[in-house]
């Protein structure tokens, strides 16, 4: 397997609005990020993924861009941005931009032109259709509720928006659109950015007939089969690769909801003619269902292991994985897959971190994850800022699908604002995020959970992440080793074995608050592994024993003994 810098990197995602506010207006900004670069350096990450900082009316918090070559006023100026890039580079940190090109804002100049008249040169930059019997061109529903079409009186046609009506979809069939996007990307590359995270890039190619989709509980049709991994998506990405990506040394990751293994092998092929890697969603969708993510379901460990293992083994040698538990669209992982009670918060945070960071792929850390930040204790609807939660609340309660109480519980548990509350820097007012009033409330647990306290305490979650990152840098087996799942049926224990040359790495993670017996696989019996990391400060581990609540450890075995593939002899009773 070819070694590259982006395979051995650890990426840290910044959601700028909630990271650090430098001027007291309650909104995180670029100068705030600049003031925390040293913190990131200390954590040891290699790359920052910056959620959108472009000019935007913020209907979807920056994912609705009105000018790709300007910085959002609240975030600062292009000069601030240039300084940030320079300062990050001086610290050896690369910067990856969010590239949102499935859609623009309806306030983007292209759309302002496009909607003016049917013969405007920009008309064909977007997807316009006549209505059908006085109604929408088809039955598709948008990701943020309601129809995916909006009628525009000026020209008496509808435009497509898979997200909010303020996010019209670009028409990638139009060569001029593609050229404009590539020019814009080139402009950023020439500025010195180091890569792109490509927003919903699996949706840019649509089946041109735009057929009706199967209706779901909301009554709207599912656009998925006609827009996700669409007919020309690989052709477009190969073109983008030829025109832009191949000319620079970049890290690229496609956000690919609906991606399958077969598709991922094309998007992220080792041949390198599209992207470096994809964000797949199968593990995140395990607690979803009929009503999308709105429920209280818990992810079943055996199912999580099956999904993670499938991606680990089936991309092996063919394509490259990304690794993540969290981002700005997901609730906090400890509240979802761990235990956010004071008793087990730190243990479970470290356990989940171990489980993810010892896998093959490029790990992504979402701001605050390295502190074990938790979901927010919502008590009323007006604490929410996210269009997705607010719209879903209205649609599903008004449609009689859930009672207001039920739906409030679901958005509180799964809503994206859980990830978007301000970063908790210290135990001072507003967690050190701002001197003003934050745009979204700070989680009241900042007195206990904050960066300052954790940086000063050797056994904190922060220092544990530091260690995981340092280990990845030190051991190739963590980056490149093969993967094998042990005890697939256990609902308590996630354990796996990595192999690289003569070396083995055994990872044991207890996903419960109970004590769980473990035993090394047969080929490692009576061998003494070197304990690389332990969230219980263990110094050694015997071939069999008991794992404490949420205990995790990784053991390295050197070249002694056979290097047969492990028999899955690891079990628990
Ligand atoms: C992606 C982003 C999400 C945004 C959506 C529309 O899923 O991560 O935050 O709402 O695309 O741009
Ligand atoms: Ca600010």
Coordinates of C-alpha atoms and ligand atoms in Angstrom, one line a residue:
X1 CA 0.0 0.0 0.0
X2 CA 1.3 3.4 -1.0
X3 CA 2.2 5.6 1.9
X4 CA 1.0 9.2 1.7
X5 CA 0.8 12.1 4.2
X6 CA -3.0 12.3 4.2
X7 CA -3.2 8.6 5.2
X8 CA -1.1 9.2 8.3
X9 CA -2.7 12.5 9.2
X10 CA -5.3 13.3 11.9
X11 CA -7.8 15.9 10.9
X12 CA -9.5 18.3 13.3
X13 CA -12.8 19.9 12.3
X14 CA -13.6 23.5 13.2
X15 CA -17.1 24.8 13.1
X16 CA -16.0 28.5 13.0
X17 CA -19.2 29.9 14.3
X18 CA -18.8 28.0 17.6
X19 CA -15.1 27.8 18.0
X20 CA -13.8 31.1 19.4
X21 CA -15.1 34.6 19.3
X22 CA -12.4 37.3 19.2
X23 CA -14.5 40.4 19.2
X24 CA -17.4 39.8 21.6
X25 CA -20.2 39.7 19.1
X26 CA -21.1 36.2 20.2
X27 CA -20.1 34.6 16.9
X28 CA -16.9 32.6 16.5
X29 CA -14.5 34.0 13.9
X30 CA -11.2 33.7 12.0
X31 CA -9.2 35.7 14.5
X32 CA -10.6 33.5 17.2
X33 CA -9.3 30.5 15.3
X34 CA -5.9 32.2 15.0
X35 CA -5.8 32.6 18.7
X36 CA -6.2 28.8 19.2
X37 CA -3.8 27.5 16.6
X38 CA -1.3 26.8 19.4
X39 CA -3.9 24.7 21.2
X40 CA -4.3 22.6 18.1
X41 CA -0.5 22.3 17.7
X42 CA -0.4 21.0 21.3
X43 CA -3.1 18.5 20.6
X44 CA -0.9 17.4 17.7
X45 CA -3.3 17.3 14.7
X46 CA -2.0 17.6 11.2
X47 CA -4.9 19.2 9.3
X48 CA -7.8 21.5 10.0
X49 CA -11.1 21.0 8.2
X50 CA -12.8 24.4 8.3
X51 CA -16.6 24.3 8.0
X52 CA -17.6 27.0 5.5
X53 CA -16.3 30.5 6.1
X54 CA -17.5 32.0 2.9
X55 CA -20.1 34.8 2.5
X56 CA -23.5 33.4 3.4
X57 CA -26.9 34.5 4.6
X58 CA -26.7 31.6 7.0
X59 CA -30.0 30.0 6.3
X60 CA -28.0 26.7 6.8
X61 CA -25.1 28.2 8.8
X62 CA -22.7 28.8 6.0
X63 CA -23.7 25.8 3.9
X64 CA -25.6 28.3 1.7
X65 CA -22.9 30.2 0.0
X66 CA -23.5 33.5 -1.7
X67 CA -19.9 34.3 -2.7
X68 CA -17.2 31.6 -2.9
X69 CA -14.4 34.1 -3.0
X70 CA -15.4 36.2 0.0
X71 CA -15.3 35.6 3.7
X72 CA -18.5 35.9 5.8
X73 CA -18.5 39.3 7.4
X74 CA -19.2 38.0 10.9
X75 CA -16.1 35.8 10.5
X76 CA -13.7 38.5 9.5
X77 CA -11.9 39.5 6.3
X78 CA -9.9 37.8 3.6
X79 CA -6.8 39.4 5.2
X80 CA -7.6 37.6 8.5
X81 CA -8.0 34.4 6.5
X82 CA -4.7 34.8 4.8
X83 CA -3.0 35.4 8.1
X84 CA -4.7 32.3 9.6
X85 CA -3.5 30.2 6.7
X86 CA 0.0 31.5 7.0
X87 CA 0.1 31.0 10.7
X88 CA -1.3 27.5 10.5
X89 CA 1.3 26.6 7.9
X90 CA 4.1 28.0 10.0
X91 CA 3.0 25.6 12.8
X92 CA 3.0 22.7 10.3
X93 CA -0.8 22.5 10.2
X94 CA -2.6 22.2 6.9
X95 CA -6.0 23.7 6.1
X96 CA -8.8 22.0 4.3
X97 CA -11.7 24.0 3.0
X98 CA -15.3 23.0 2.9
X99 CA -16.5 22.9 -0.7
X100 CA -20.2 23.3 -1.0
X101 CA -21.0 22.9 -4.7
X102 CA -24.1 20.8 -4.9
X103 CA -26.0 24.0 -4.3
X104 CA -25.4 27.7 -3.7
X105 CA -27.3 30.3 -1.7
X106 CA -30.3 31.8 -3.5
X107 CA -28.5 35.0 -2.9
X108 CA -25.5 34.0 -5.0
X109 CA -25.0 36.2 -8.1
X110 CA -25.5 33.2 -10.3
X111 CA -28.9 32.5 -8.9
X112 CA -29.9 36.1 -8.8
X113 CA -29.3 36.2 -12.5
X114 CA -30.7 32.8 -13.2
X115 CA -34.1 33.5 -11.8
X116 CA -34.5 36.8 -13.8
X117 CA -35.6 35.3 -17.1
X118 CA -35.6 32.0 -19.0
X119 CA -33.0 33.3 -21.5
X120 CA -30.6 34.7 -18.9
X121 CA -27.1 33.3 -19.5
X122 CA -27.2 31.8 -16.0
X123 CA -30.6 30.2 -16.3
X124 CA -29.1 26.8 -16.9
X125 CA -26.8 27.1 -13.9
X126 CA -29.7 25.7 -11.9
X127 CA -32.4 23.1 -12.3
X128 CA -35.6 24.7 -13.6
X129 CA -38.7 22.8 -14.6
X130 CA -42.3 23.5 -15.5
X131 CA -45.0 22.4 -13.0
X132 CA -47.0 19.3 -13.6
X133 CA -50.8 19.9 -13.6
X134 CA -50.2 23.2 -11.7
X135 CA -48.1 21.4 -9.0
X136 CA -44.4 20.6 -8.4
X137 CA -42.5 18.9 -11.3
X138 CA -42.2 15.7 -9.2
X139 CA -43.0 14.5 -5.7
X140 CA -39.5 14.8 -4.1
X141 CA -39.2 16.0 -0.6
X142 CA -36.2 18.1 0.6
X143 CA -33.8 17.1 3.3
X144 CA -35.1 20.0 5.4
X145 CA -38.8 19.2 5.0
X146 CA -41.4 20.2 2.5
X147 CA -41.2 19.9 -1.3
X148 CA -37.8 19.9 -3.0
X149 CA -39.2 22.4 -5.5
X150 CA -39.9 26.1 -5.2
X151 CA -42.1 28.0 -7.5
X152 CA -40.7 31.3 -8.8
X153 CA -43.2 33.8 -10.0
X154 CA -40.9 35.8 -12.3
X155 CA -40.6 33.0 -14.8
X156 CA -43.4 30.7 -13.7
X157 CA -41.2 27.7 -13.2
X158 CA -39.9 25.7 -10.3
X159 CA -36.3 25.3 -9.2
X160 CA -34.9 22.2 -7.4
X161 CA -33.5 22.5 -3.9
X162 CA -32.6 19.2 -2.2
X163 CA -32.0 21.2 1.0
X164 CA -33.6 24.5 2.0
X165 CA -35.4 26.7 -0.6
X166 CA -32.5 29.1 0.0
X167 CA -30.1 26.4 -1.3
X168 CA -30.9 25.9 -5.0
X169 CA -29.1 22.9 -6.6
X170 CA -26.5 23.7 -9.2
X171 CA -27.0 22.0 -12.6
X172 CA -23.8 20.0 -13.0
X173 CA -24.9 18.9 -16.5
X174 CA -24.0 22.4 -17.6
X175 CA -20.3 22.6 -18.5
X176 CA -20.2 26.3 -17.6
X177 CA -21.1 25.4 -14.0
X178 CA -18.4 22.8 -13.8
X179 CA -15.8 25.2 -15.2
X180 CA -16.9 27.9 -12.8
X181 CA -16.5 25.5 -9.9
X182 CA -13.1 24.4 -11.0
X183 CA -11.9 28.0 -11.5
X184 CA -13.0 28.8 -8.0
X185 CA -11.2 25.7 -6.6
X186 CA -8.1 26.6 -8.5
X187 CA -8.3 30.1 -7.0
X188 CA -8.3 28.7 -3.5
X189 CA -5.5 26.2 -4.3
X190 CA -3.4 29.0 -5.6
X191 CA -3.9 30.8 -2.3
X192 CA -2.3 27.8 -0.7
X193 CA -5.1 25.7 0.8
X194 CA -4.3 22.1 1.3
X195 CA -7.5 20.3 0.5
X196 CA -11.3 20.1 0.3
X197 CA -14.0 18.4 2.2
X198 CA -16.8 18.2 -0.4
X199 CA -20.2 18.7 0.9
X200 CA -22.9 16.2 -0.3
X201 CA -20.8 15.5 -3.3
X202 CA -22.5 12.2 -4.0
X203 CA -25.6 14.2 -5.0
X204 CA -24.3 16.4 -7.8
X205 CA -25.5 14.2 -10.7
X206 CA -29.2 13.7 -11.1
X207 CA -31.2 11.3 -13.3
X208 CA -32.3 13.8 -15.9
X209 CA -35.9 12.5 -16.2
X210 CA -36.3 13.4 -12.5
X211 CA -38.8 10.6 -11.8
X212 CA -41.1 10.5 -8.8
X213 CA -39.7 8.8 -5.7
X214 CA -41.2 6.4 -3.3
X215 CA -43.3 8.3 -0.8
X216 CA -42.3 8.2 2.9
X217 CA -44.1 9.0 6.1
X218 CA -44.2 12.7 5.2
X219 CA -45.9 12.0 1.9
X220 CA -43.0 13.3 -0.1
X221 CA -41.0 11.1 -2.5
X222 CA -37.5 9.9 -1.9
X223 CA -35.0 11.6 -4.4
X224 CA -32.3 9.2 -3.2
X225 CA -32.3 6.7 -6.1
X226 CA -32.2 9.5 -8.7
X227 CA -29.7 11.9 -7.0
X228 CA -27.3 9.9 -4.8
X229 CA -24.4 8.3 -6.7
X230 CA -26.1 9.6 -9.8
X231 CA -25.3 8.6 -13.4
X232 CA -22.5 11.1 -14.1
X233 CA -21.0 11.6 -10.6
X234 CA -17.8 9.7 -11.2
X235 CA -17.3 11.3 -14.6
X236 CA -17.6 14.8 -13.0
X237 CA -15.2 14.0 -10.2
X238 CA -12.7 12.5 -12.6
X239 CA -13.0 15.7 -14.6
X240 CA -12.5 17.8 -11.4
X241 CA -9.5 15.6 -10.5
X242 CA -7.9 16.2 -14.0
X243 CA -8.7 19.9 -14.0
X244 CA -7.8 20.8 -10.4
X245 CA -7.0 18.2 -7.8
X246 CA -4.2 16.4 -9.7
X247 CA -2.3 19.7 -10.1
X248 CA -1.8 20.1 -6.3
X249 CA -0.8 18.0 -3.4
X250 CA -4.2 17.9 -1.6
X251 CA -6.2 16.0 0.9
X252 CA -9.7 15.4 -0.3
X253 CA -12.7 13.8 1.3
X254 CA -16.2 13.5 -0.2
X255 CA -19.2 13.6 2.1
X256 CA -21.1 10.8 0.5
X257 CA -24.4 10.0 2.1
X258 CA -25.8 6.8 0.6
X259 CA -22.4 5.6 -0.5
X260 CA -21.9 1.8 -0.8
X261 CA -18.7 -0.1 -0.7
X262 CA -18.8 -0.5 -4.4
X263 CA -19.3 3.2 -4.9
X264 CA -16.6 4.1 -2.4
X265 CA -14.1 2.0 -4.4
X266 CA -14.7 4.4 -7.2
X267 CA -14.8 7.7 -5.3
X268 CA -11.8 6.9 -3.2
X269 CA -9.9 4.4 -5.3
X270 CA -6.2 3.9 -4.6
X271 CA -5.8 4.7 -8.3
X272 CA -6.4 8.3 -7.2
X273 CA -8.4 9.6 -10.1
X274 CA -11.3 11.0 -8.0
X275 CA -10.9 11.7 -4.2
X276 CA -8.7 10.4 -1.4
X277 CA -11.5 9.2 0.8
X278 CA -15.2 9.4 1.6
X279 CA -17.3 10.0 4.6
X280 CA -19.7 7.0 4.6
X281 CA -22.8 7.1 6.8
X282 CA -23.7 3.5 7.4
X283 CA -22.6 3.6 11.0
X284 CA -24.3 6.9 11.6
X285 CA -27.5 5.6 10.1
X286 CA -27.7 2.5 12.4
X287 CA -30.0 4.3 14.8
X288 CA -32.1 5.8 12.0
X289 CA -35.3 4.4 10.6
X290 CA -38.7 5.2 9.1
X291 CA -38.8 8.7 10.5
X292 CA -35.2 9.4 9.4
X293 CA -33.0 10.0 12.5
X294 CA -35.9 11.1 14.8
X295 CA -36.1 8.5 17.5
X296 CA -34.4 7.4 20.7
X297 CA -33.0 4.1 19.3
X298 CA -29.6 3.0 20.5
X299 CA -27.0 1.6 18.1
X300 CA -26.6 -2.1 18.7
X301 CA -22.9 -2.9 19.1
X302 CA -22.9 -6.1 16.9
X303 CA -24.3 -4.0 14.1
X304 CA -21.8 -1.2 14.6
X305 CA -19.0 -3.7 14.5
X306 CA -20.4 -5.4 11.4
X307 CA -20.6 -2.0 9.6
X308 CA -17.1 -0.8 10.7
X309 CA -15.6 -4.1 9.9
X310 CA -17.1 -4.3 6.4
X311 CA -15.6 -0.9 5.6
X312 CA -12.3 -1.8 7.1
X313 CA -11.9 -5.1 5.3
X314 CA -13.5 -4.4 2.0
X315 CA -11.7 -1.2 1.2
X316 CA -8.4 -2.7 2.3
X317 CA -5.9 -2.2 -0.4
X318 CA -8.5 -0.8 -2.8
X319 CA -9.6 2.5 -1.3
X320 CA -9.0 4.6 1.8
X321 CA -11.3 5.0 4.8
X322 CA -12.1 8.1 6.8
X323 CA -12.9 7.5 10.5
X324 CA -15.3 9.6 12.5
X325 CA -17.9 9.4 15.3
X326 CA -18.8 13.1 15.3
X327 CA -19.1 16.2 13.2
X328 CA -21.3 19.3 13.0
X329 CA -24.3 17.3 11.8
X330 CA -24.2 14.6 14.5
X331 CA -25.1 14.6 18.2
X332 CA -22.2 14.3 20.6
X333 CA -20.9 10.7 20.5
X334 CA -20.6 10.2 24.2
X335 CA -24.3 11.0 24.7
X336 CA -25.1 8.6 21.8
X337 CA -22.7 5.7 22.0
X338 CA -21.1 6.1 25.4
X339 CA -22.2 7.3 28.8
X340 CA -22.3 11.0 29.5
X341 CA -22.9 10.6 33.2
X342 CA -20.2 12.2 35.4
X343 CA -19.2 8.7 36.5
X344 CA -18.4 7.4 33.0
X345 CA -18.1 10.4 30.7
X346 CA -14.3 10.5 30.5
X347 CA -13.9 6.7 30.5
X348 CA -16.4 6.2 27.7
X349 CA -15.0 9.2 25.7
X350 CA -11.5 7.6 25.9
X351 CA -12.9 4.2 25.0
X352 CA -14.7 5.4 21.9
X353 CA -11.6 7.4 20.9
X354 CA -9.4 4.3 21.3
X355 CA -11.8 2.2 19.3
X356 CA -11.8 4.7 16.4
X357 CA -8.2 5.8 16.4
X358 CA -6.7 2.3 16.3
X359 CA -8.6 1.6 13.0
X360 CA -7.2 1.9 9.5
X361 CA -8.1 5.2 7.8
X362 CA -7.7 8.9 8.5
X363 CA -9.3 9.9 11.8
X364 CA -11.4 13.1 12.1
X365 CA -11.8 14.8 15.5
X366 CA -14.7 17.3 15.8
X367 CA -14.1 20.3 18.0
X368 CA -14.8 19.5 21.7
X369 CA -14.7 15.8 21.1
X370 CA -11.1 15.9 22.5
X371 CA -12.6 17.2 25.7
X372 CA -15.5 14.7 25.9
X373 CA -18.1 17.4 25.3
X374 CA -21.7 16.2 25.6
X375 CA -25.2 16.8 24.2
X376 CA -26.9 20.0 25.4
X377 CA -29.8 19.7 27.9
X378 CA -32.5 21.4 25.8
X379 CA -35.6 22.5 27.6
X380 CA -37.4 24.6 24.9
X381 CA -37.7 24.9 21.2
X382 CA -36.4 28.4 21.1
X383 CA -33.0 27.1 22.2
X384 CA -32.6 25.5 18.8
X385 CA -30.9 27.3 15.9
X386 CA -30.7 24.6 13.3
X387 CA -33.1 24.7 10.3
X388 CA -33.2 20.9 10.2
X389 CA -34.4 20.4 13.7
X390 CA -36.9 23.3 13.7
X391 CA -38.4 22.3 10.4
X392 CA -38.6 18.6 11.3
X393 CA -40.3 19.5 14.6
X394 CA -43.0 21.4 12.8
X395 CA -43.5 19.0 10.0
X396 CA -43.7 15.9 12.1
X397 CA -45.8 17.3 14.9
X398 CA -48.2 19.2 12.6
X399 CA -48.4 16.2 10.4
X400 CA -49.6 14.2 13.4
X401 CA -46.7 11.8 13.3
X402 CA -45.3 12.6 16.7
X403 CA -46.6 14.5 19.7
X404 CA -44.7 17.7 20.5
X405 CA -43.2 16.0 23.6
X406 CA -42.0 13.0 21.6
X407 CA -40.5 15.1 18.8
X408 CA -38.9 17.5 21.3
X409 CA -37.2 14.5 22.9
X410 CA -35.9 13.4 19.5
X411 CA -34.5 16.7 18.3
X412 CA -32.9 17.1 21.8
X413 CA -31.2 13.8 21.4
X414 CA -30.3 13.8 17.8
X415 CA -30.4 17.4 16.7
X416 CA -27.3 19.0 15.1
X417 CA -27.2 21.9 17.6
X418 CA -25.8 19.4 20.1
X419 CA -22.6 19.6 18.2
X420 CA -22.8 23.4 17.6
X421 CA -22.9 24.7 21.1
X422 CA -19.8 26.8 21.8
X423 CA -16.4 25.2 22.4
X424 CA -15.7 25.1 26.1
X425 CA -12.3 26.8 26.7
X426 CA -12.4 27.5 30.4
X427 CA -14.6 27.8 33.4
X428 CA -15.1 31.6 33.1
X429 CA -18.2 33.3 31.7
X430 CA -19.6 31.7 28.5
X431 CA -16.9 29.1 28.8
X432 CA -14.3 31.5 27.5
X433 CA -15.9 31.3 24.0
X434 CA -17.1 35.0 24.0
X435 CA -17.2 38.0 26.1
X436 CA -20.7 38.8 24.6
X437 CA -23.8 36.8 24.2
X438 CA -23.2 33.6 22.3
X439 CA -25.4 33.0 19.2
X440 CA -26.3 29.6 20.7
X441 CA -26.2 28.8 24.4
X442 CA -23.1 27.3 26.1
X443 CA -23.6 23.9 27.6
X444 CA -23.9 24.5 31.4
X445 CA -21.5 21.7 32.1
X446 CA -18.5 24.0 31.0
X447 CA -17.4 24.4 34.6
X448 CA -16.5 20.7 34.7
X449 CA -15.7 20.2 31.0
X450 CA -13.3 22.7 29.5
X451 CA -10.0 22.8 27.7
X452 CA -8.1 24.7 30.4
X453 CA -8.8 22.2 33.1
X454 CA -8.0 19.3 30.9
X455 CA -4.8 20.7 29.6
X456 CA -3.6 20.9 33.1
X457 CA -4.6 17.4 34.1
X458 CA -2.5 14.5 32.8
X459 CA -5.3 11.9 32.8
X460 CA -7.8 14.1 30.9
X461 CA -9.6 13.2 27.7
X462 CA -7.5 15.9 26.0
X463 CA -4.2 14.3 26.9
X464 CA -5.6 10.9 25.9
X465 CA -6.3 12.2 22.4
X466 CA -2.8 13.7 22.3
X467 CA -1.4 10.3 23.0
X468 CA -3.6 8.6 20.4
X469 CA -2.4 11.1 17.8
X470 CA 1.2 10.6 18.8
X471 CA 0.9 6.8 18.6
X472 CA -0.4 7.0 15.1
X473 CA 2.6 9.0 14.1
X474 CA 4.9 6.5 15.8
X475 CA 3.5 3.2 14.6
X476 CA 2.8 2.3 11.0
X477 CA 0.7 -0.6 12.0
X478 CA -1.9 1.8 13.3
X479 CA -2.1 3.6 9.9
X480 CA -1.5 0.8 7.5
X481 CA -2.1 -2.5 9.3
X482 CA -4.8 -5.0 8.1
X483 CA -7.9 -5.4 10.2
X484 CA -9.7 -8.4 11.6
X485 CA -12.7 -8.4 13.8
X486 CA -12.8 -10.6 16.9
X487 CA -15.9 -11.9 18.7
X488 CA -18.4 -10.4 16.2
X489 CA -21.4 -11.4 18.2
X490 CA -20.5 -9.8 21.5
X491 CA -22.9 -6.9 22.4
X492 CA -20.4 -5.7 25.1
X493 CA -16.9 -6.0 23.6
X494 CA -15.5 -4.5 20.4
X495 CA -12.1 -6.1 19.9
X496 CA -10.1 -6.3 16.8
X497 CA -6.7 -7.2 15.6
X498 CA -4.4 -5.3 13.3
X499 CA -1.5 -6.9 11.5
X500 CA 1.4 -5.4 9.7
X501 CA 4.5 -7.3 8.7
X502 CA 5.4 -9.3 11.8
X503 CA 3.5 -7.1 14.2
X504 CA 0.1 -7.4 15.7
X505 CA -2.0 -4.8 17.5
X506 CA -4.8 -6.0 19.7
X507 CA -7.5 -3.5 20.6
X508 CA -10.0 -4.3 23.3
X509 CA -13.0 -2.0 24.1
X510 CA -15.7 -2.5 26.6
X511 CA -18.8 -0.6 25.4
X512 CA -20.7 -1.2 28.7
X513 CA -20.7 -0.1 32.3
X514 CA -20.3 -3.7 33.4
X515 CA -17.2 -5.7 34.0
X516 CA -16.6 -7.9 30.9
X517 CA -14.2 -10.9 30.8
X518 CA -11.8 -11.0 27.9
X519 CA -9.3 -13.4 26.5
X520 CA -6.5 -12.9 23.9
X521 CA -6.9 -14.7 20.6
X522 CA -5.2 -18.1 20.6
X523 CA -2.1 -16.9 18.6
X524 CA -1.4 -14.3 21.2
X525 CA -1.9 -16.5 24.2
X526 CA 1.1 -16.5 26.6
X527 CA 2.6 -13.6 24.7
X528 CA 3.3 -10.4 26.4
X529 CA 2.1 -7.4 24.5
X530 CA 3.4 -3.9 25.0
X531 CA 0.5 -1.8 26.3
X532 CA 0.4 1.2 24.0
X533 CA -2.5 2.9 25.7
X534 CA -5.0 2.2 28.5
X535 CA -7.8 4.4 29.8
X536 CA -7.4 2.8 33.2
X537 CA -3.7 3.5 33.5
X538 CA -3.0 -0.2 33.4
X539 CA 0.6 -1.1 33.1
X540 CA 0.1 -4.6 31.8
X541 CA -2.6 -7.0 30.7
X542 CA -2.6 -10.7 31.1
X543 CA -3.8 -13.1 28.4
X544 CA -7.2 -13.2 30.0
X545 CA -8.9 -11.1 32.6
X546 CA -11.7 -8.7 33.1
X547 CA -12.3 -5.3 31.5
X548 CA -13.6 -2.6 33.8
X549 CA -16.5 -0.4 32.8
X550 CA -15.8 1.3 29.4
X551 CA -12.2 0.1 29.6
X552 CA -10.1 0.2 26.5
X553 CA -6.6 -0.8 25.6
X554 CA -4.3 -1.4 22.7
X555 CA -1.5 -3.9 22.9
X556 CA 1.4 -4.2 20.5
X557 CA 3.0 -7.7 19.8
X558 CA 6.3 -7.7 18.1
X559 CA 7.7 -10.1 15.7
X560 CA 8.1 -13.2 18.0
X561 CA 5.9 -16.2 17.3
X562 CA 4.0 -17.0 14.2
X563 CA 2.2 -14.5 12.1
X564 CA -0.7 -16.8 11.2
X565 CA -3.9 -15.0 10.9
X566 CA -5.6 -14.9 14.2
X567 CA -8.3 -17.4 15.0
X568 CA -11.2 -15.7 16.4
X569 CA -10.6 -17.3 19.8
X570 CA -11.4 -14.2 21.7
X571 CA -14.7 -14.6 23.5
X572 CA -16.5 -13.5 26.6
X573 CA -19.0 -15.4 28.7
Ligands
LIG1 C1 -24.0 18.6 4.5 C2 -23.5 19.5 5.6 C3 -24.7 20.0 6.4 C4 -25.5 20.8 5.4 C5 -25.9 20.0 4.2 C6 -26.4 20.9 3.1 O1 -24.6 17.5 4.9 O2 -22.6 18.8 6.4 O3 -24.4 20.7 7.5 O4 -26.7 21.2 6.1 O5 -24.8 19.4 3.6 O6 -25.3 21.7 2.6
LIG2 CA1 -16.9 37.3 16.5

